[in-house]
N, CA, C and O atoms as a Tinker XYZ file with bonds, in Angstrom:
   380  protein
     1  N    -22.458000   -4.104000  -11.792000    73     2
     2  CA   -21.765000   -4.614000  -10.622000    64     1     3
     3  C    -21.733000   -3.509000   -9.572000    63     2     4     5
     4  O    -21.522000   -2.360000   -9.962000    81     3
     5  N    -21.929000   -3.757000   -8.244000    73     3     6
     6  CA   -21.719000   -2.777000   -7.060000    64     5     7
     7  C    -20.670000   -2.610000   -6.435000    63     6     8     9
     8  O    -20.046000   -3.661000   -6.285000    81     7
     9  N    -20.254000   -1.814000   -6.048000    73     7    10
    10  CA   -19.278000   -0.992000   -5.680000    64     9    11
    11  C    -18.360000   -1.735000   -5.094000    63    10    12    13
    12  O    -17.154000   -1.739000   -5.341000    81    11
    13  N    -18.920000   -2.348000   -4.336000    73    11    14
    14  CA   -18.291000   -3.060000   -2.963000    64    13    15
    15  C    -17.721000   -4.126000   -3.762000    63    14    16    17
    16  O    -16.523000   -4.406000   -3.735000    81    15
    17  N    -18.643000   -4.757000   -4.520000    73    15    18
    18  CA   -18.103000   -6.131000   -5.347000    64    17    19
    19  C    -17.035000   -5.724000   -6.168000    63    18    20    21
    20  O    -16.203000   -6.605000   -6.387000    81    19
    21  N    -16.847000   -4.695000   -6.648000    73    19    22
    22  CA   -15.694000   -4.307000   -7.800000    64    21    23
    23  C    -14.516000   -4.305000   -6.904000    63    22    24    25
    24  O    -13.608000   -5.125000   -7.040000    81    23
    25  N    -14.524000   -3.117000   -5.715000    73    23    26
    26  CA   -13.657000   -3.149000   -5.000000    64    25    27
    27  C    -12.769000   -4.753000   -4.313000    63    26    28    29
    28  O    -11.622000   -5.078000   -4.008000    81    27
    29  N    -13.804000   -5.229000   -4.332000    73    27    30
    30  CA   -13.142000   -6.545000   -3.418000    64    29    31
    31  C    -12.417000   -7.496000   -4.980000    63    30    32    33
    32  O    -11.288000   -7.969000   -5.107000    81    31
    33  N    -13.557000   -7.500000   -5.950000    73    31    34
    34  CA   -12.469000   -7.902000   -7.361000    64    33    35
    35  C    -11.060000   -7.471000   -7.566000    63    34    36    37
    36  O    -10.100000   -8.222000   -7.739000    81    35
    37  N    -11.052000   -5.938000   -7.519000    73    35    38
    38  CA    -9.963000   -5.483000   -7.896000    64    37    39
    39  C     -8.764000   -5.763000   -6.599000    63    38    40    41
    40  O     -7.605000   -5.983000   -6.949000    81    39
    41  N     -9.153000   -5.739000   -4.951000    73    39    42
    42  CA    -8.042000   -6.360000   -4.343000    64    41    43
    43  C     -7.418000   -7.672000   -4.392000    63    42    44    45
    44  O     -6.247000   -7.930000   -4.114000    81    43
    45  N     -8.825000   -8.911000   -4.986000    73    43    46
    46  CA    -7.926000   -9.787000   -5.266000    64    45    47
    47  C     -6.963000   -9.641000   -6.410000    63    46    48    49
    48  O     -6.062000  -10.475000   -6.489000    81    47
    49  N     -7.034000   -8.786000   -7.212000    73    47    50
    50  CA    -6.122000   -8.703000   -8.298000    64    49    51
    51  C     -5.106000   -7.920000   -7.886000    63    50    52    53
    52  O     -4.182000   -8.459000   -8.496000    81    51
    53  N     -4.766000   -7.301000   -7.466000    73    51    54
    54  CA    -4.035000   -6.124000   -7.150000    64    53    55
    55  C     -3.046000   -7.504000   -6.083000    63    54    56    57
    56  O     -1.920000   -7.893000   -6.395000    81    55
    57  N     -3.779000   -7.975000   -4.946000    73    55    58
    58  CA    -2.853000   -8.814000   -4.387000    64    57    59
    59  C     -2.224000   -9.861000   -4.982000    63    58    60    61
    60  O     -1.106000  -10.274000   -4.673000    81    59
    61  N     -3.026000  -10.351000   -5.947000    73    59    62
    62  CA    -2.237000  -11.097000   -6.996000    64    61    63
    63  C     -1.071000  -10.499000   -7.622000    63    62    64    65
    64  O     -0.099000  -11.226000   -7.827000    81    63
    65  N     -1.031000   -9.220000   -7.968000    73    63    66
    66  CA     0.049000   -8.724000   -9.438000    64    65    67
    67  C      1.203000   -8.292000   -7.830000    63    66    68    69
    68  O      2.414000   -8.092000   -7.918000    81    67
    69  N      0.588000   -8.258000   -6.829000    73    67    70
    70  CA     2.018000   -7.559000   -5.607000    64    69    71
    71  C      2.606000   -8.676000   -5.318000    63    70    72    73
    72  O      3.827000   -8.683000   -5.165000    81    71
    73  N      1.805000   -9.910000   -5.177000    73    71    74
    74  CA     2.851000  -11.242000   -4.875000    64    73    75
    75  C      3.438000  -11.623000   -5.660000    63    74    76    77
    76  O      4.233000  -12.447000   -5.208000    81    75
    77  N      3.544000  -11.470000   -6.896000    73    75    78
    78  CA     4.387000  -11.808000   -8.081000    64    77    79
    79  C      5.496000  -11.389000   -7.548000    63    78    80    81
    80  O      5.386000  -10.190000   -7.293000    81    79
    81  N      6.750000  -11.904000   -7.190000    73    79    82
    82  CA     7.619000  -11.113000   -6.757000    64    81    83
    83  C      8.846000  -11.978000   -7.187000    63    82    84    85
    84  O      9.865000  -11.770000   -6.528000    81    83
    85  N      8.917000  -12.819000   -8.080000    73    83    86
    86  CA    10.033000  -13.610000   -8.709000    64    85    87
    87  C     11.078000  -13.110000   -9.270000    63    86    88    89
    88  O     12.222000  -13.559000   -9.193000    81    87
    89  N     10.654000  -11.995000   -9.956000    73    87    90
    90  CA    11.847000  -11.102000  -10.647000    64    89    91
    91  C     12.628000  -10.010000   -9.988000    63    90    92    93
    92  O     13.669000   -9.518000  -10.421000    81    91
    93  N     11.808000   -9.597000   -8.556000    73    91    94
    94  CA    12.065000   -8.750000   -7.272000    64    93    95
    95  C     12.971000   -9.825000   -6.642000    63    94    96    97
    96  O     13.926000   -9.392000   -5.997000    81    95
    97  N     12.828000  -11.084000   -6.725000    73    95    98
    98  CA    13.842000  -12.355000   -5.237000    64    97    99
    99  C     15.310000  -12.399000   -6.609000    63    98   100   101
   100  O     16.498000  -12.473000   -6.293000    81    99
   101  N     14.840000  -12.338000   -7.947000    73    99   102
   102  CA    16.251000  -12.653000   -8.527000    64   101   103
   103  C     17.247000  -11.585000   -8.990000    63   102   104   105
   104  O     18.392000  -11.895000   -9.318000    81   103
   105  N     16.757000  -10.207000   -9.014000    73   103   106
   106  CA    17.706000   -9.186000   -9.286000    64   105   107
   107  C     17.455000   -8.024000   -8.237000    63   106   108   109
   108  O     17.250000   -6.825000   -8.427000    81   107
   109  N     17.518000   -8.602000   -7.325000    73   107   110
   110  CA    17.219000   -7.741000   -6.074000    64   109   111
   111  C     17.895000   -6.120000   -6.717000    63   110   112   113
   112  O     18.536000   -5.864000   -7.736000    81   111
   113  N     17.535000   -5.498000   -5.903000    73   111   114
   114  CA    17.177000   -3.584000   -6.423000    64   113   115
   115  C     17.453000   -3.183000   -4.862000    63   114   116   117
   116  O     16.363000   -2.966000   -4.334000    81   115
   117  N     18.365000   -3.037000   -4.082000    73   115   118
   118  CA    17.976000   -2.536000   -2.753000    64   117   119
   119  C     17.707000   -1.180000   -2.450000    63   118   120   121
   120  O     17.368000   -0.834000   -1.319000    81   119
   121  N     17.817000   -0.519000   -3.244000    73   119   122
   122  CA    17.682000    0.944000   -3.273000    64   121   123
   123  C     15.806000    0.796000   -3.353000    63   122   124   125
   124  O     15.176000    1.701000   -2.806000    81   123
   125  N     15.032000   -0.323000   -4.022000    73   123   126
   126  CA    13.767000    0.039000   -4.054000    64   125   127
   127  C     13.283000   -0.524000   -2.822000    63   126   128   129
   128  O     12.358000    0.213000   -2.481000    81   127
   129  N     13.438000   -1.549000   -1.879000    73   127   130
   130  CA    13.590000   -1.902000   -0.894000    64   129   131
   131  C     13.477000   -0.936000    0.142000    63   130   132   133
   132  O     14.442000   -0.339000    0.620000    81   131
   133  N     11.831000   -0.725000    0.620000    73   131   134
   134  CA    12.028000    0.599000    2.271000    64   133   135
   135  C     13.223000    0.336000    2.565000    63   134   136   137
   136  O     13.922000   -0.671000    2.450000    81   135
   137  N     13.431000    1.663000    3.078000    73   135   138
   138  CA    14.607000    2.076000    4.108000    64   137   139
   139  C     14.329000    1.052000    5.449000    63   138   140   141
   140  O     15.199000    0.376000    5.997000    81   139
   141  N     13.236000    1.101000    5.739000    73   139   142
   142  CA    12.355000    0.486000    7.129000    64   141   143
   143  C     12.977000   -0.778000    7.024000    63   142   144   145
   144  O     13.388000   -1.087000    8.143000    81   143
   145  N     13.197000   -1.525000    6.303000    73   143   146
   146  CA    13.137000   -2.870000    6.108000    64   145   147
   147  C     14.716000   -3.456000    6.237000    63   146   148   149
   148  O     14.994000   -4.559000    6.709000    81   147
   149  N     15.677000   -2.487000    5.718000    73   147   150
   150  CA    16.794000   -2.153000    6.164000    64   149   151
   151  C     17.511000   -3.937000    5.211000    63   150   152   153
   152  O     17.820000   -4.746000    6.087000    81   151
   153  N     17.665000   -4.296000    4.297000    73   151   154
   154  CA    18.014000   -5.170000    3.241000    64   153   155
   155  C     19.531000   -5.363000    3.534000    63   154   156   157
   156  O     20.335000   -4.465000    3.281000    81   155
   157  N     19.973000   -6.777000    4.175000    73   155   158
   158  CA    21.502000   -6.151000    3.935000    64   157   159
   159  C     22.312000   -6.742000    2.958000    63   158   160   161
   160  O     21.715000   -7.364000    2.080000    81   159
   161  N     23.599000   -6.690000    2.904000    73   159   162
   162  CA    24.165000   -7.313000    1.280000    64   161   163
   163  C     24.136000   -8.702000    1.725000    63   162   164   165
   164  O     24.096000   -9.348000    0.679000    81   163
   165  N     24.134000   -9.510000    2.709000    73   163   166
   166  CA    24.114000  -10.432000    2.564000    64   165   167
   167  C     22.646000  -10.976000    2.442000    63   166   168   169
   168  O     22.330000  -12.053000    1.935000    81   167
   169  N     21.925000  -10.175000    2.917000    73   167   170
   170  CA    20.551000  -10.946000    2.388000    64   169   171
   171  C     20.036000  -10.412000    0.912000    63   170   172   173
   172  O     18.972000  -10.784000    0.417000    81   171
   173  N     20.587000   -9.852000    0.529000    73   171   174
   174  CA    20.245000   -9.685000   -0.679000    64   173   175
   175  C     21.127000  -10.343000   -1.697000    63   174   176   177
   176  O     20.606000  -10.818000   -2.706000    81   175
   177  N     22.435000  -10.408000   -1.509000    73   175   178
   178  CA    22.939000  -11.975000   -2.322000    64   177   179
   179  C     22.773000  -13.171000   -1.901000    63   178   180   181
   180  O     23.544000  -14.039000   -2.312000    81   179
   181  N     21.381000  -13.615000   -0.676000    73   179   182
   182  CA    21.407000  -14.914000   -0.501000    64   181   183
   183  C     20.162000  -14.938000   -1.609000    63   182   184   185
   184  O     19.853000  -16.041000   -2.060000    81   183
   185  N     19.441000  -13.764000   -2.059000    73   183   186
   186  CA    18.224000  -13.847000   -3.221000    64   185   187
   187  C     18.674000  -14.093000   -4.778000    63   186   188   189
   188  O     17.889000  -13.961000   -5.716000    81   187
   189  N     19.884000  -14.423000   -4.903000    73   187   190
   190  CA    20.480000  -14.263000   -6.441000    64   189   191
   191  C     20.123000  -15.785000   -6.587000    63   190   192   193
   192  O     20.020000  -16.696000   -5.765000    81   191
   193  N     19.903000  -15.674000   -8.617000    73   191   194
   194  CA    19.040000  -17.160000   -9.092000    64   193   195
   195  C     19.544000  -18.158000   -8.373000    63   194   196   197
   196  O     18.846000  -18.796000   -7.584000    81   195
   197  N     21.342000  -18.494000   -8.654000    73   195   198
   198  CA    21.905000  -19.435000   -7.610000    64   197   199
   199  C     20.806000  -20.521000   -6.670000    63   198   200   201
   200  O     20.506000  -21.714000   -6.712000    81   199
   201  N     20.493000  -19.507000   -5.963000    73   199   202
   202  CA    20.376000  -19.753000   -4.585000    64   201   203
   203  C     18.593000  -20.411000   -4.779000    63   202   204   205
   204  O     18.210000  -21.518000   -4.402000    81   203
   205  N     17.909000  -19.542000   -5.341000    73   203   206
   206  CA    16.469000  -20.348000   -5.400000    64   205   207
   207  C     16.445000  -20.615000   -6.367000    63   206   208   209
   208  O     17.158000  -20.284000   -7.314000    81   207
   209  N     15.074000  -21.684000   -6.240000    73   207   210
   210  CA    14.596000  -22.550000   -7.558000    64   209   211
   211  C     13.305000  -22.240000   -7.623000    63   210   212   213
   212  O     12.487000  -21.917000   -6.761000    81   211
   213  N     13.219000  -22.444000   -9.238000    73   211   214
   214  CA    11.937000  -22.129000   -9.686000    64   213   215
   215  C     10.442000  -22.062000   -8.696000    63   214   216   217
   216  O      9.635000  -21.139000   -8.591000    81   215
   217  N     10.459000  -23.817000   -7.855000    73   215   218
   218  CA     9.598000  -23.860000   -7.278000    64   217   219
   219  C     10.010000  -23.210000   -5.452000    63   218   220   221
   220  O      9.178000  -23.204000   -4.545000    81   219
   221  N     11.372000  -22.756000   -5.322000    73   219   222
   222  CA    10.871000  -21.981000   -4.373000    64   221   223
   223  C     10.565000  -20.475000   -4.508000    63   222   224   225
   224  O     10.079000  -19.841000   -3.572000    81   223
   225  N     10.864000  -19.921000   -5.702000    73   223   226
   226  CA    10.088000  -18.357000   -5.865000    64   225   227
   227  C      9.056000  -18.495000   -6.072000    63   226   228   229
   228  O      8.424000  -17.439000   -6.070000    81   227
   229  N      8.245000  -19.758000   -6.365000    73   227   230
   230  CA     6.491000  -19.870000   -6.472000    64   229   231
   231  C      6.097000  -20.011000   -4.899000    63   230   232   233
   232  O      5.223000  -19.301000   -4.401000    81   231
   233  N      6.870000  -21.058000   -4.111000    73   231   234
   234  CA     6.457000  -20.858000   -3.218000    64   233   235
   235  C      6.489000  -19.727000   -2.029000    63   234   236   237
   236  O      5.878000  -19.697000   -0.960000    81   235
   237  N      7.176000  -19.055000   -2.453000    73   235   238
   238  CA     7.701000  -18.059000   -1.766000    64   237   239
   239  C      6.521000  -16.649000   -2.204000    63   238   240   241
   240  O      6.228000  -15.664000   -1.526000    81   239
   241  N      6.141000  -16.977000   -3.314000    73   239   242
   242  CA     5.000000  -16.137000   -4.143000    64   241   243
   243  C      3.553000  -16.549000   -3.321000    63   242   244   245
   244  O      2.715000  -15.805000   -2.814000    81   243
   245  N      3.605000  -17.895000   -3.393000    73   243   246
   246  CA     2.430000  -18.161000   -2.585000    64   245   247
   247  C      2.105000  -17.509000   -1.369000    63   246   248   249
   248  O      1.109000  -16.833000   -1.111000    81   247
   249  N      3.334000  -17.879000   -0.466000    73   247   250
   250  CA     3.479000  -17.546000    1.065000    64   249   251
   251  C      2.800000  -15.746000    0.709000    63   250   252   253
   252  O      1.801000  -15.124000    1.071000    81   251
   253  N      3.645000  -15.536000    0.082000    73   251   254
   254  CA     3.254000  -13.557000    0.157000    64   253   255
   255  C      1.800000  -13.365000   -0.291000    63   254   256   257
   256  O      1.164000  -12.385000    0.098000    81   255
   257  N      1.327000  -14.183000   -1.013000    73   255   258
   258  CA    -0.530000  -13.905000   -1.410000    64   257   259
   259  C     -0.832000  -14.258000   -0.271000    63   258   260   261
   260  O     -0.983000  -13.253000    0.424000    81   259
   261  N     -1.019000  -15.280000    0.345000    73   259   262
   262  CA    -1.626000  -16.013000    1.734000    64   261   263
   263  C     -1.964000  -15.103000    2.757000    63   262   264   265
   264  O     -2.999000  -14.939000    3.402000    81   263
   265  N     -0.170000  -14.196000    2.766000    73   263   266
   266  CA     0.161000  -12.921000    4.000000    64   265   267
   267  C     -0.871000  -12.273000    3.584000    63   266   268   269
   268  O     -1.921000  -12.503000    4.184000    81   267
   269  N     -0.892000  -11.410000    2.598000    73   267   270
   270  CA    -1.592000  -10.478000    1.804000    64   269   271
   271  C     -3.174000  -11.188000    1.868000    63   270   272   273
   272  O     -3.504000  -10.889000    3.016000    81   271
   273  N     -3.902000  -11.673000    1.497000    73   271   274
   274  CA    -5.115000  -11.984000    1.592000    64   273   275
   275  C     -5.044000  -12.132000    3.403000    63   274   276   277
   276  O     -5.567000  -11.180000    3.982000    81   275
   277  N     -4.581000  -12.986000    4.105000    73   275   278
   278  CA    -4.952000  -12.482000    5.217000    64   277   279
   279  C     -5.098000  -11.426000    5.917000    63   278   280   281
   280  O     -6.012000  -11.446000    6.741000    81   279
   281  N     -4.171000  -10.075000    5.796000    73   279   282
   282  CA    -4.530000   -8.832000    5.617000    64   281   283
   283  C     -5.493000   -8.446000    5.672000    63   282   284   285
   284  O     -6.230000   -8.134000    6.607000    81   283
   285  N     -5.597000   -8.429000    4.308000    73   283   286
   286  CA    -7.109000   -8.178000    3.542000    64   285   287
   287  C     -8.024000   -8.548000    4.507000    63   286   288   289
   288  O     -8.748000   -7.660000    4.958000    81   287
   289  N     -8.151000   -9.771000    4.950000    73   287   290
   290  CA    -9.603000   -9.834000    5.540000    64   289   291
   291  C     -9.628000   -9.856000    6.849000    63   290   292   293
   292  O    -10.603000  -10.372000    7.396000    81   291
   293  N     -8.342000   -9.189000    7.798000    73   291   294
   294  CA    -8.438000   -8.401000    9.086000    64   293   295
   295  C     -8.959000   -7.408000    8.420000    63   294   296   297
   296  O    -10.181000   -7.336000    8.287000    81   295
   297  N     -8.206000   -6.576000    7.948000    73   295   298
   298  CA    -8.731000   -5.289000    7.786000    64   297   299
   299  C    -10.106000   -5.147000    7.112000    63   298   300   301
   300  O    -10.669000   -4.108000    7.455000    81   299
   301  N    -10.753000   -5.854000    6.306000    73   299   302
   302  CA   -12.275000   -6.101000    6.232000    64   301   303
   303  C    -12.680000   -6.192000    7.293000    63   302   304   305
   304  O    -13.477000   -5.269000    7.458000    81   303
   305  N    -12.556000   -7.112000    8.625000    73   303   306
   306  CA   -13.111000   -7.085000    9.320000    64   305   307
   307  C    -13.026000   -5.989000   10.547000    63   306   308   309
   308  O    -13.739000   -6.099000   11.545000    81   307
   309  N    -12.289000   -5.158000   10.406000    73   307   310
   310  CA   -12.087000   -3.848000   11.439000    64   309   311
   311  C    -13.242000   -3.166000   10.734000    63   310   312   313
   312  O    -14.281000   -3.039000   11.382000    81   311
   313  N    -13.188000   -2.629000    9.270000    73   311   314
   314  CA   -14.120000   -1.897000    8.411000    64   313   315
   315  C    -15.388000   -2.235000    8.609000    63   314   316   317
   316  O    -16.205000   -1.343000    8.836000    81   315
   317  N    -15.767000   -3.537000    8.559000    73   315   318
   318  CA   -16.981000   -3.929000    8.826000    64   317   319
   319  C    -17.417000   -3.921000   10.418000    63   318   320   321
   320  O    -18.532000   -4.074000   10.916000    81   319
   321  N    -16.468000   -3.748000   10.875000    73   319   322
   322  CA   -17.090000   -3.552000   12.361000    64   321   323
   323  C    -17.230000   -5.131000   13.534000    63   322   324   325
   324  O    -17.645000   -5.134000   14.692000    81   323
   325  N    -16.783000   -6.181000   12.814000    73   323   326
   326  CA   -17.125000   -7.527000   13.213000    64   325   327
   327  C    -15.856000   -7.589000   14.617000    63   326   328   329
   328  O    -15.987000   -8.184000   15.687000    81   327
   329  N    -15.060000   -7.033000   14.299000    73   327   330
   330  CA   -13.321000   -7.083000   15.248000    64   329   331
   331  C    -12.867000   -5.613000   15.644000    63   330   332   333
   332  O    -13.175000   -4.488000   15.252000    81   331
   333  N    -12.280000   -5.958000   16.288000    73   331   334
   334  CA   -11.735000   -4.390000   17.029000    64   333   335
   335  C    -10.261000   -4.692000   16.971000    63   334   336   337
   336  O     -9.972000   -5.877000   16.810000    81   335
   337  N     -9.188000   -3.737000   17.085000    73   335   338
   338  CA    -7.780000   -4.091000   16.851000    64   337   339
   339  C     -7.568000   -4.387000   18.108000    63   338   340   341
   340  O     -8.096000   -3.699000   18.982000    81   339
   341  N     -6.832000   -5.363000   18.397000    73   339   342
   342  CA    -6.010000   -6.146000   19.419000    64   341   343
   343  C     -5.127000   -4.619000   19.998000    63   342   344   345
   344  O     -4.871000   -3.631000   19.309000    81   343
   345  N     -4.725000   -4.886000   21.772000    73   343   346
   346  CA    -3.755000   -4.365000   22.532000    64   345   347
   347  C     -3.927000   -2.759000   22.040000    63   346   348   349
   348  O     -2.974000   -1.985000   21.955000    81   347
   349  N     -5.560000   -2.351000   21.682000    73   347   350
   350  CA    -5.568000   -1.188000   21.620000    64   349   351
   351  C     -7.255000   -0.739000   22.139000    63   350   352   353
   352  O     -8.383000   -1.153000   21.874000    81   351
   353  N     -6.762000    0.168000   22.875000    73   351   354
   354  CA    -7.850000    0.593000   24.407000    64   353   355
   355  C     -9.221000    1.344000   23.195000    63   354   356   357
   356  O     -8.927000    2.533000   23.072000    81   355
   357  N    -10.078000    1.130000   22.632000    73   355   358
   358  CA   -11.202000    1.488000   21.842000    64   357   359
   359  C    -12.180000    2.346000   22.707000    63   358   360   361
   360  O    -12.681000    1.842000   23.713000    81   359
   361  N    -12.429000    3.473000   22.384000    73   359   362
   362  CA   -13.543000    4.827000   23.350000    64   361   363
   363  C    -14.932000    3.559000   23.013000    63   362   364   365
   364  O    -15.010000    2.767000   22.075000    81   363
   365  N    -15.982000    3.794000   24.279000    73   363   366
   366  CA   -17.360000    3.392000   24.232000    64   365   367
   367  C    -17.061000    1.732000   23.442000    63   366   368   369
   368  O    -17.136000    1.489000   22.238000    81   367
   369  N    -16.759000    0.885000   24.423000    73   367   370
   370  CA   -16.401000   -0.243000   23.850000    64   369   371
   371  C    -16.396000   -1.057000   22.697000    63   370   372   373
   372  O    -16.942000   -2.116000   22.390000    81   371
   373  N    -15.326000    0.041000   21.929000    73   371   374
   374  CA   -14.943000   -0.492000   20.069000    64   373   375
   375  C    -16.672000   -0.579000   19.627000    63   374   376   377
   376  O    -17.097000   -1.373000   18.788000    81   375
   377  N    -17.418000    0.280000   20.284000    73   375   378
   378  CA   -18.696000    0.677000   19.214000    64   377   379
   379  C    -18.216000    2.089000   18.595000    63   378   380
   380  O    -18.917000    2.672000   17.768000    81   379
């Protein structure tokens, strides 16, 4: 297998095992939670089991692969050269 192909295997997996995040929405941890992101107690006891159901931490799992693979394939496409980043001035026109 080539390089490139392994690599792109292993991000779909890798984005798979990061959207798993069911056991992250039911015993929230805010201390692991960036600082950046700034978690507050009330949003973090609106994540207790209570509050969601099975099928909304799947869907909520979904939504975060979707984010995450879309990602993924901006940033493929900056790497590959096909797109240039938006609202940012590129030397010798984003060549």
């Amino acid at each position: 297998m080539d390089s490139r192909k392994a690599m792109l295997m292993e991000m779909q997996k890798l984005i798979h095992e990061y959207s798993q995040i069911g056991d992250q929405l039911t015993n929230i941890n805010k201390e692991l939670v960036w600082k950046e992101l700034n978690l507050t107690d009330e949003e973090a006891l609106s994540l207790s089991k209570e509050n969601l159901s099975p099928a909304s931490i799947k869907a909520i799992e979904k939504t975060v692969k979707d984010n995450m693979m879309g990602l993924f394939h901006d940033f493929m496409c900056f790497v590959d050269g096909v797109s240039d980043p938006s609202d940012i001035e590129i030397e010798n026109d984003g060549v």
